[in-house]
Short mmCIF file of C-alpha atoms in Angstrom, two decimals:
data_model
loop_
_atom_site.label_atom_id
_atom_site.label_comp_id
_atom_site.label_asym_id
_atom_site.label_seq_id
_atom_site.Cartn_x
_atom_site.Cartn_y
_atom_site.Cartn_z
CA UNK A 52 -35.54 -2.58 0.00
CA UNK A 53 -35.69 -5.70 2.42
CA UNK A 54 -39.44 -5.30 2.64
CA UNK A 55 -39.57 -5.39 -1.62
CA UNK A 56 -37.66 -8.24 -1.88
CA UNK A 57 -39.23 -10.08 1.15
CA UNK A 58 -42.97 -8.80 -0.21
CA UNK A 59 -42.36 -10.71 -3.90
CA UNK A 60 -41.45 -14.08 -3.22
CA UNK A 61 -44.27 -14.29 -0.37
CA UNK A 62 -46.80 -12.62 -2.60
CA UNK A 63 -45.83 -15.48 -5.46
CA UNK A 64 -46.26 -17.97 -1.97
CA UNK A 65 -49.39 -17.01 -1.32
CA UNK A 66 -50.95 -16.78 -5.17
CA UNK A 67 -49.62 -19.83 -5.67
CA UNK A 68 -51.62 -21.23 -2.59
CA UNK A 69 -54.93 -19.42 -3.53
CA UNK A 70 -54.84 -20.99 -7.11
CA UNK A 71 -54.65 -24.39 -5.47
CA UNK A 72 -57.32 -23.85 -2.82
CA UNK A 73 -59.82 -21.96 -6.41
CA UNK A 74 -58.89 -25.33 -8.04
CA UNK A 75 -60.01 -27.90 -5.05
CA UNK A 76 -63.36 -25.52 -4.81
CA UNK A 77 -63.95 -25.87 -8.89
CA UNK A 78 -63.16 -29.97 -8.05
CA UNK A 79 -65.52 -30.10 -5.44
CA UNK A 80 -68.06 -28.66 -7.34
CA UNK A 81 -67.80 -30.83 -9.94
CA UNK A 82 -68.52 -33.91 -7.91
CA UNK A 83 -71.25 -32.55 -6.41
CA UNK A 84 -73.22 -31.47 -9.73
CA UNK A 85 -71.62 -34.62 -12.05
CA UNK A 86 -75.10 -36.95 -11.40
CA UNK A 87 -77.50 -37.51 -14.80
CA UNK A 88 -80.09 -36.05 -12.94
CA UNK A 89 -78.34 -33.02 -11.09
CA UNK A 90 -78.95 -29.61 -12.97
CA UNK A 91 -76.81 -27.75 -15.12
CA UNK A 92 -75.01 -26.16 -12.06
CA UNK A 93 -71.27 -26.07 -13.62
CA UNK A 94 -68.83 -23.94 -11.98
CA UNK A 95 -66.17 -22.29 -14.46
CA UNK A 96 -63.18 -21.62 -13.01
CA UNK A 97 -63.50 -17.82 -14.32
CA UNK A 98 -66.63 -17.03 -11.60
CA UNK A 99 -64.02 -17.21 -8.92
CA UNK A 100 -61.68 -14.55 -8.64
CA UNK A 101 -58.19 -14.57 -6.42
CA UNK A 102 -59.20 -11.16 -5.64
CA UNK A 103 -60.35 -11.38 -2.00
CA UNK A 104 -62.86 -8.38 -2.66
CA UNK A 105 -64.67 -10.11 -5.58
CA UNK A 106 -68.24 -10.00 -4.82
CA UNK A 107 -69.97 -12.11 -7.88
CA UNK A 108 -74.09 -11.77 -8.01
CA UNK A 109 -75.32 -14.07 -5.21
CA UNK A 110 -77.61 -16.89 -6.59
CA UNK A 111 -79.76 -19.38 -3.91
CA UNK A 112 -78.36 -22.80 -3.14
CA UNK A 113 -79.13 -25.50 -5.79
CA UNK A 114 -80.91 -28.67 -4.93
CA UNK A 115 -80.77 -31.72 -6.91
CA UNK A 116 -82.06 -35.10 -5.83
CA UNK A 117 -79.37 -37.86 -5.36
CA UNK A 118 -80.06 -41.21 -4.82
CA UNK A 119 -83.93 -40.49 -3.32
CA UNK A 120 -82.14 -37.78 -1.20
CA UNK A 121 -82.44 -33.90 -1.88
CA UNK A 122 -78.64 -32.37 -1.80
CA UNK A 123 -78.14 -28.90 -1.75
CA UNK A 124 -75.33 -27.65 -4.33
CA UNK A 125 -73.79 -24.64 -3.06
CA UNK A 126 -73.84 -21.33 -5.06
CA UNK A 127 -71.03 -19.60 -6.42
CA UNK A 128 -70.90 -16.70 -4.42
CA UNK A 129 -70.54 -19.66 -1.52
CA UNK A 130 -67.55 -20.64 -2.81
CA UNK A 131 -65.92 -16.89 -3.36
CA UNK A 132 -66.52 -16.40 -0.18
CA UNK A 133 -64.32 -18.88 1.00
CA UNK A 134 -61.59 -18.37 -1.30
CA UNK A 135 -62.17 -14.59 -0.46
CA UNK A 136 -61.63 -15.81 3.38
CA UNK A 137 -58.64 -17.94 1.87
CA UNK A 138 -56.62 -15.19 0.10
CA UNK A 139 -57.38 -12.51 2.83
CA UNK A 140 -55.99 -14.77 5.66
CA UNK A 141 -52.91 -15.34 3.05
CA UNK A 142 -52.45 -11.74 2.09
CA UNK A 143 -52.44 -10.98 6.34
CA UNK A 144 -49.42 -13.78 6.86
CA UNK A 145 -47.34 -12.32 3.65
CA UNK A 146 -47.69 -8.53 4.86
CA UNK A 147 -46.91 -9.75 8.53
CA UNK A 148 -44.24 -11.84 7.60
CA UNK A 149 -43.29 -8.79 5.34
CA UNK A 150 -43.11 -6.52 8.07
CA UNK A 151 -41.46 -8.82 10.52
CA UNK A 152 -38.41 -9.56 8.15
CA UNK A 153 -38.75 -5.43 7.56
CA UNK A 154 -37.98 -4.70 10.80
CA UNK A 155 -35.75 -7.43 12.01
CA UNK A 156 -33.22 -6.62 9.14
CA UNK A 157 -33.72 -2.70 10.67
CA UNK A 158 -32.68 -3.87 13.96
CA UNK A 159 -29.80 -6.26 13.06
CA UNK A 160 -28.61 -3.48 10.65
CA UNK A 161 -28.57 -0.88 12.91
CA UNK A 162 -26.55 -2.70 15.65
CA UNK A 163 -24.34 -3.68 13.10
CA UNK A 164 -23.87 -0.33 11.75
CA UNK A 165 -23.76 1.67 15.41
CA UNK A 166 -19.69 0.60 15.67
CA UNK A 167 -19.20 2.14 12.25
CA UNK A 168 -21.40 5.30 13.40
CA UNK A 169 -19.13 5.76 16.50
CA UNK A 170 -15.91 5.22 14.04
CA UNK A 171 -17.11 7.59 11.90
CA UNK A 172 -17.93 10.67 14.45
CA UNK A 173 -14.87 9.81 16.43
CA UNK A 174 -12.81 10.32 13.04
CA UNK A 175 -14.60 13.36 11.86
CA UNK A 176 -13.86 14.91 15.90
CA UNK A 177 -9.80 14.26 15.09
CA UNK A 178 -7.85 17.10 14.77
CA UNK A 179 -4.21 18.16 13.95
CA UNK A 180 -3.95 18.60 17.18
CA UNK A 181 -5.95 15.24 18.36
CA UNK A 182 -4.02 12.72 16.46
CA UNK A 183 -3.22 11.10 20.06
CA UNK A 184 -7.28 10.07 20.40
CA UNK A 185 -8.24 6.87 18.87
CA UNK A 186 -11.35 5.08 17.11
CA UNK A 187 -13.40 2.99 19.29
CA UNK A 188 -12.51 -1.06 19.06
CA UNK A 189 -16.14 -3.23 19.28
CA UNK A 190 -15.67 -6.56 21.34
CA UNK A 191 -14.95 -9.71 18.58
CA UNK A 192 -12.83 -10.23 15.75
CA UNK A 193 -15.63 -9.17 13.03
CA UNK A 194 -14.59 -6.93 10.58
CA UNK A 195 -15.54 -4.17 11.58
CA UNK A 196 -13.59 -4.66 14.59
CA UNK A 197 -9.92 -4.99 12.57
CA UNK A 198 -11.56 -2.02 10.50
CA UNK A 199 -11.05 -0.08 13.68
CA UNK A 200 -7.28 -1.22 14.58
CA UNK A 201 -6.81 -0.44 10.88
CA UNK A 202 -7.38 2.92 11.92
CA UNK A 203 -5.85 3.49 15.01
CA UNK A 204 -2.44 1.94 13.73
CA UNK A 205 -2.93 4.35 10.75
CA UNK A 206 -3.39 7.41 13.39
CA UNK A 207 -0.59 5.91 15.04
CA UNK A 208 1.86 5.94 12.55
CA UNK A 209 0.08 10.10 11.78
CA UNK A 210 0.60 10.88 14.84
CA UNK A 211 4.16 9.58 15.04
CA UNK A 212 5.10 11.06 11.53
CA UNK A 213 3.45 14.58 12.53
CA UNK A 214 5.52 14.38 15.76
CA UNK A 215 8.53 13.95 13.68
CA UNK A 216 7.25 17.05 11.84
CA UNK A 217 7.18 19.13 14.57
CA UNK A 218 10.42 18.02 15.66
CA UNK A 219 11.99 18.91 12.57
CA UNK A 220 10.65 22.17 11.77
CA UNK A 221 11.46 22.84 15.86
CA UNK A 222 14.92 21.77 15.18
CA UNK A 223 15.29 23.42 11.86
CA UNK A 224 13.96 26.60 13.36
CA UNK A 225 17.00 25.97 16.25
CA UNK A 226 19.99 25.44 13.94
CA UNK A 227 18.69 27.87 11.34
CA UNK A 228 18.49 30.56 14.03
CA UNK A 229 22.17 30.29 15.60
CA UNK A 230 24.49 31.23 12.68
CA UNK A 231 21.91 34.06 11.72
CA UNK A 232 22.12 34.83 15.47
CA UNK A 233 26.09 35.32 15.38
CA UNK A 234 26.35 36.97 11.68
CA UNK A 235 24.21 39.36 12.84
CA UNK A 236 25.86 39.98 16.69
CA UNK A 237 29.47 39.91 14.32
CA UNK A 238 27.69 42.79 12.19
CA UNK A 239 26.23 45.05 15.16
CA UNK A 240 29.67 45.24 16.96
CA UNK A 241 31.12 46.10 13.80
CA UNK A 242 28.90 48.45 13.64
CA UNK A 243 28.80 49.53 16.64
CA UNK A 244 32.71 50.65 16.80
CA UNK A 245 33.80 50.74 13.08
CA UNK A 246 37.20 52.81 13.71
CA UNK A 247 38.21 49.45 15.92
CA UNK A 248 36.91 47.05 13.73
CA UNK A 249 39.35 44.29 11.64
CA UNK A 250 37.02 44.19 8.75
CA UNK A 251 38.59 41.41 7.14
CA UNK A 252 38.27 39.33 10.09
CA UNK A 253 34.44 40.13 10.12
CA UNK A 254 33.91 39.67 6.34
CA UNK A 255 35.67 36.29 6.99
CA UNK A 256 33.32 35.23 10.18
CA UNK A 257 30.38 36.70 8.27
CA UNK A 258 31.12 34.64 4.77
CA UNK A 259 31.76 31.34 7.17
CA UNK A 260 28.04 32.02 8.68
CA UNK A 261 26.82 32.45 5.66
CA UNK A 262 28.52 29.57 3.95
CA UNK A 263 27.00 27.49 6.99
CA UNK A 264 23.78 29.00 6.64
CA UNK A 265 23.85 27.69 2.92
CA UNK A 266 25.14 24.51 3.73
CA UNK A 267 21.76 23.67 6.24
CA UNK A 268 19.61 25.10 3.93
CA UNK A 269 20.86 23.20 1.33
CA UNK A 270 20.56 20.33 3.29
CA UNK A 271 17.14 20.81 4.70
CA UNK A 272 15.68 21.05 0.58
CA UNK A 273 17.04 17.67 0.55
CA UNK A 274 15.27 16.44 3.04
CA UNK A 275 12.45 18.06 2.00
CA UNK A 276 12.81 16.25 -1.57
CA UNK A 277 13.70 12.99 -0.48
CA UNK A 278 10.74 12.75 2.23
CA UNK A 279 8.03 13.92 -1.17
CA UNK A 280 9.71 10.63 -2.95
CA UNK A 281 7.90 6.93 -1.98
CA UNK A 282 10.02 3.95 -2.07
CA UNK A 283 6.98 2.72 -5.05
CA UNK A 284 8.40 5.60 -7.23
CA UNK A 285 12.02 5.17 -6.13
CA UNK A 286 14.61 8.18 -6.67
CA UNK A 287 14.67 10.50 -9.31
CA UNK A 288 16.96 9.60 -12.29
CA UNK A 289 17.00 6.13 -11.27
CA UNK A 290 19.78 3.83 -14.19
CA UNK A 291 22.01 1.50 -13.50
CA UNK A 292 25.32 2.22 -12.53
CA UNK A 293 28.77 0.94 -11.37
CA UNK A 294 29.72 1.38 -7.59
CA UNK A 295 33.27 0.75 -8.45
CA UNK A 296 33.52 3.89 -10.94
CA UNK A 297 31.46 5.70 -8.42
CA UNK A 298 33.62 5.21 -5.10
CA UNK A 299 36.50 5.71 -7.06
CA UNK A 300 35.78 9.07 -8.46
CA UNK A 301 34.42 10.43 -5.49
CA UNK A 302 37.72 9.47 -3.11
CA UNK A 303 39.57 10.90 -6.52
CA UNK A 304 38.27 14.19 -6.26
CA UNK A 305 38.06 14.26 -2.33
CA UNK A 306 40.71 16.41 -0.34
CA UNK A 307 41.51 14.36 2.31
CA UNK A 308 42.87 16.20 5.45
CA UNK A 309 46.97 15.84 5.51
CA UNK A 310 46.44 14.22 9.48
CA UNK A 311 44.26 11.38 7.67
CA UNK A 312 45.58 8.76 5.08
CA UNK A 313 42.56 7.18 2.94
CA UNK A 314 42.59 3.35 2.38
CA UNK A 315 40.57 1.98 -0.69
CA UNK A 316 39.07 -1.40 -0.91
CA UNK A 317 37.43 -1.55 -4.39
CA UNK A 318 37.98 -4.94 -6.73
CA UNK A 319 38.32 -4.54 -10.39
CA UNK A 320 34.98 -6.05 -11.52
CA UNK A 321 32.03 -4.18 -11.86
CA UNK A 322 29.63 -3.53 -8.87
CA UNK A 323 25.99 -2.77 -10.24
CA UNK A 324 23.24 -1.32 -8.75
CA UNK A 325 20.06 0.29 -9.87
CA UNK A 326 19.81 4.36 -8.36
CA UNK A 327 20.71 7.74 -8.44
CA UNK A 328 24.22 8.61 -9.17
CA UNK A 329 24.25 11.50 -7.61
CA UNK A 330 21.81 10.42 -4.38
CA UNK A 331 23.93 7.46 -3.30
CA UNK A 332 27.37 9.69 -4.07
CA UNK A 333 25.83 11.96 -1.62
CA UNK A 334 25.23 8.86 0.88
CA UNK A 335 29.53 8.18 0.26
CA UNK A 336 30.56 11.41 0.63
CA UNK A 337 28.52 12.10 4.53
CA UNK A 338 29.90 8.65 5.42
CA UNK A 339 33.12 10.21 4.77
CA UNK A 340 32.58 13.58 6.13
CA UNK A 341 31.65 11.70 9.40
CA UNK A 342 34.95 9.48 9.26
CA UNK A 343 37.03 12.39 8.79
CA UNK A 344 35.67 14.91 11.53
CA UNK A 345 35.86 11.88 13.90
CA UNK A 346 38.84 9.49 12.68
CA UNK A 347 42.41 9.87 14.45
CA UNK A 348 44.64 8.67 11.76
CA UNK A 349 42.87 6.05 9.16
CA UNK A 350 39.74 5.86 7.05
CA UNK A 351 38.78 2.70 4.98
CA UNK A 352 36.43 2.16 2.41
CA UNK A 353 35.61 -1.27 1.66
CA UNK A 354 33.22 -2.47 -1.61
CA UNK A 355 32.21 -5.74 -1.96
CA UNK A 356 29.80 -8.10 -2.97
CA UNK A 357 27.29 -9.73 -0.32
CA UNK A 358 25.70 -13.31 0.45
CA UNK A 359 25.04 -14.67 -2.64
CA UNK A 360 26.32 -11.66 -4.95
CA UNK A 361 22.56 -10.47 -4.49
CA UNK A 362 23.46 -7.48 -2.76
CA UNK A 363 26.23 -4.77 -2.90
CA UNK A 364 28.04 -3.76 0.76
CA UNK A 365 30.01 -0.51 0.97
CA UNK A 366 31.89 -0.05 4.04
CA UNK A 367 33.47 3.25 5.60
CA UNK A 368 35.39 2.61 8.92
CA UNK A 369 37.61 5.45 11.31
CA UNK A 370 39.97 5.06 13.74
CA UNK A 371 38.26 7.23 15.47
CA UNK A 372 36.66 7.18 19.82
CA UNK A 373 33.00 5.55 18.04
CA UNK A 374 29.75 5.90 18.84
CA UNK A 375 29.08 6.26 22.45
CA UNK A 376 26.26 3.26 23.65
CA UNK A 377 23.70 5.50 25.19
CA UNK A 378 23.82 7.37 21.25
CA UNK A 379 23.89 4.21 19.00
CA UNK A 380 20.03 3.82 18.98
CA UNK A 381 19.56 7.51 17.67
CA UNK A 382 22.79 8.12 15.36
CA UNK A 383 20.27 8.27 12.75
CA UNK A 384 17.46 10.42 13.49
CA UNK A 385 17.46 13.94 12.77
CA UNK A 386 19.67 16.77 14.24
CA UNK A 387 21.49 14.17 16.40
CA UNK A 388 25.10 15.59 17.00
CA UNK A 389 27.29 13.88 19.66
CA UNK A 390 28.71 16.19 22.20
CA UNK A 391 31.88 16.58 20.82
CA UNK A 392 30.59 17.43 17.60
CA UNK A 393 28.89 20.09 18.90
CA UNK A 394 31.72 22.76 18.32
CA UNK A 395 31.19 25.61 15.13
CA UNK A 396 34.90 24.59 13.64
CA UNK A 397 34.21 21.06 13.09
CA UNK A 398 30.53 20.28 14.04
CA UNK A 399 28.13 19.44 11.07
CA UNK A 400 24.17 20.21 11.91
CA UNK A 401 23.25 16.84 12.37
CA UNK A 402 21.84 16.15 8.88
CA UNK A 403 24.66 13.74 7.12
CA UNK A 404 23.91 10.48 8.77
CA UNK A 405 20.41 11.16 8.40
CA UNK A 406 20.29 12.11 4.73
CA UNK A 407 22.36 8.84 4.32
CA UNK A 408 19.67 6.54 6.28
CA UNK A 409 17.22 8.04 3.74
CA UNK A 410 18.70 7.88 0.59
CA UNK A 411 19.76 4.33 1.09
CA UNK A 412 16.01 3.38 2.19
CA UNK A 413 14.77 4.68 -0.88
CA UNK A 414 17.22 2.51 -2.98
CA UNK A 415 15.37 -0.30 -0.79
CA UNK A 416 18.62 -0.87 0.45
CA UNK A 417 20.18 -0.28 4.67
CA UNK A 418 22.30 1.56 6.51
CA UNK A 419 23.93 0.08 9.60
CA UNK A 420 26.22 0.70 12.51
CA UNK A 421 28.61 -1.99 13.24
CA UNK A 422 29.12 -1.33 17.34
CA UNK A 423 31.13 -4.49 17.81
CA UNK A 424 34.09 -2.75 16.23
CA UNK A 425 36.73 -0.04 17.36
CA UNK A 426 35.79 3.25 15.93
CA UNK A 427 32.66 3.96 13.58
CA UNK A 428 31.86 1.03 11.44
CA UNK A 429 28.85 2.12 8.77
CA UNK A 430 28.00 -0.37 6.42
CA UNK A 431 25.36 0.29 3.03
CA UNK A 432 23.36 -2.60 1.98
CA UNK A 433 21.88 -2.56 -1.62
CA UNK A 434 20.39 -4.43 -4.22
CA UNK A 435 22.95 -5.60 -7.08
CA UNK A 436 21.60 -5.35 -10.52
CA UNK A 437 22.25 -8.06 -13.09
CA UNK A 438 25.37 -8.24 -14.50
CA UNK A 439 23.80 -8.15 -17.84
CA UNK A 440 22.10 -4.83 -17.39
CA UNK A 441 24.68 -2.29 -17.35
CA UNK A 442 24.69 -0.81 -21.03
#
């Protein structure tokens, strides 16, 4: 392709040239034959031919007498030959030149394209279970060079959600395993000695197993959903709705433990936000769930408005110990239950602050811990929605 563009414009060059050089020959013949007494020796311009092989019929040198002097007029076939020598010498530059461009661009392109070659077979060598191997960078800031970091932050951020992956289905696997693990020890030793067996005590353990079993897997199809769902899209059945109704029928149709007493924060005016109903219920009611198994005498749920009434807060505070320091970094992540969380009466699986943290990202909103406070301070960040939108 280089060579047939570089070939036209050099072949235009050079027949360009070799009309110029025909014309000065058919000049020079004139003024050699334009004398009264020189014979009719007239060279047309169509006797001379840009084709270097032309070969017209050789005629002998004419002479014609000038001035008392005998001058000898060339032939034509003379003159071809020199244009022949002409456009040959021209048609040797233009291929050269042709072939020199040819192969330079060959050169340049393939060290400009052997970075991209070793991208491309270190890519295809990657693996599910090579995602910690990464593209070669080339030295300079071209762009093939920030193609490369393009794609080792990309494998980066693979590699970090496949991690996650594993971790999940790992810890999954764990908590999914333990109540099957006692509802089925509960049912062999009932088996095992039926005349000794308090069968409504083990229909009672077996139906809490099972209710827990239910629970996690409910929770885990969540997860599942919510992690198939990009913040672009934004959660299913997305309207706008009014915090204020929302808190308030959730804590209305909560039964709060007797030990606890509830304390409500919630203004009169409406607090709009754009979401799922259901979705950011669910975030309320874990925040809650959390308070309660934690909190010694007092929750509080705050709603407010933010800085500049551009964003809605919703606060849910306990009483409770807190979050230890050395946990506050991972309250969030996946499966994370504090030690004394851990037991099968009160302990949750580790899903509810988790399944908050990703329902409120989704609503582009956040969810904090407030560690500068006694007990567990959680505070929801989100979007407020015109006033003039609610229907």
């Amino acid at each position: 392709m280089v060579a047939c563009v570089a070939l036209v414009p050099l072949t235009a060059c050079a027949v360009t040239v070799g009309i110029t050089v025909r014309s000065g020959l058919l000049e020079e013949a004139r003024q050699k034959t334009s004398s009264p007494s020189s014979p009719d020796t007239h060279l047309e311009a169509a006797t001379l031919s840009l084709l270097p092989w032309s070969d017209p019929q050789a005629s002998p040198p004419v002479r014609s007498p000038s001035g008392g002097r005998t001058q000898v007029v060339p032939s034509p076939a003379v003159h071809q030959a020199r244009l022949n020598t002409v456009m040959w010498s021209l048609s040797g530059s233009a291929l050269g030149l042709t072939l020199l461009i040819a192969g330079s661009t060959w050169l340049a392109a393939g060290r400009l394209l052997r970075p991209i070659e070793a991208i491309r077979s270190r890519f295809a060598d990657l693996g599910a279970h090579h995602l910690d191997r990464r593209v070669p960078v080339p030295r300079g800031g071209n762009e093939i060079a920030r193609l490369a970091t393009t794609v080792n932050d990309t494998l980066g951020r693979l590699e970090a959600a496949v991690d996650q992956q594993r971790s999940f289905v790992a810890d999954a696997s764990h908590e999914l395993r333990t109540p099957l693990a006692a509802l089925h020890m509960e049912l062999e030793l009932a088996l095992r000695q039926p005349e000794n067996t308090n069968w409504r005590q083990v229909v009672t353990d077996a139906l809490g197993d099972t209710l827990r079993l239910q629970h996690l897997t409910t929770e885990l199809l969540l997860l599942a959903r919510l992690d198939a769902v990009t913040g672009d899209v934004g959660p299913p059945g997305s309207r706008v709705i009014d915090m204020a109704d929302l808190v308030r029928e959730e804590l209305g149709r909560r039964r709060t433990p007797s030990r606890l007493t509830l304390v409500p924060h919630i203004g009169q005016e409406p607090f709009l936000v754009h979401g799922s109903r259901g979705l950011l219920a669910r975030v309320l009611g874990n925040l809650l769930d959390n308070a309660e198994r934690h909190a010694t005498t007092t929750v509080i749920v705050r709603l407010g408005q933010g800085l500049g009434r551009h964003t809605l807060t919703l606060e849910v505070q306990d009483d409770g110990p807190g979050v230890p320091p050395e946990h506050q970094a991972r309250i969030f992540e996946r499966f994370t239950r504090l030690d004394d969380a851990r037991a099968r009466d009160t302990g949750g699986a580790g899903l509810g602050l988790a399944i908050a943290h990703r329902i409120t990202a989704l609503h582009h909103g956040t969810l904090t811990l407030n560690p500068k406070v006694s007990g567990a301070h959680f505070t929801v960040r989100l979007p407020a929605a015109p006033d003039d939108a609610y229907p």
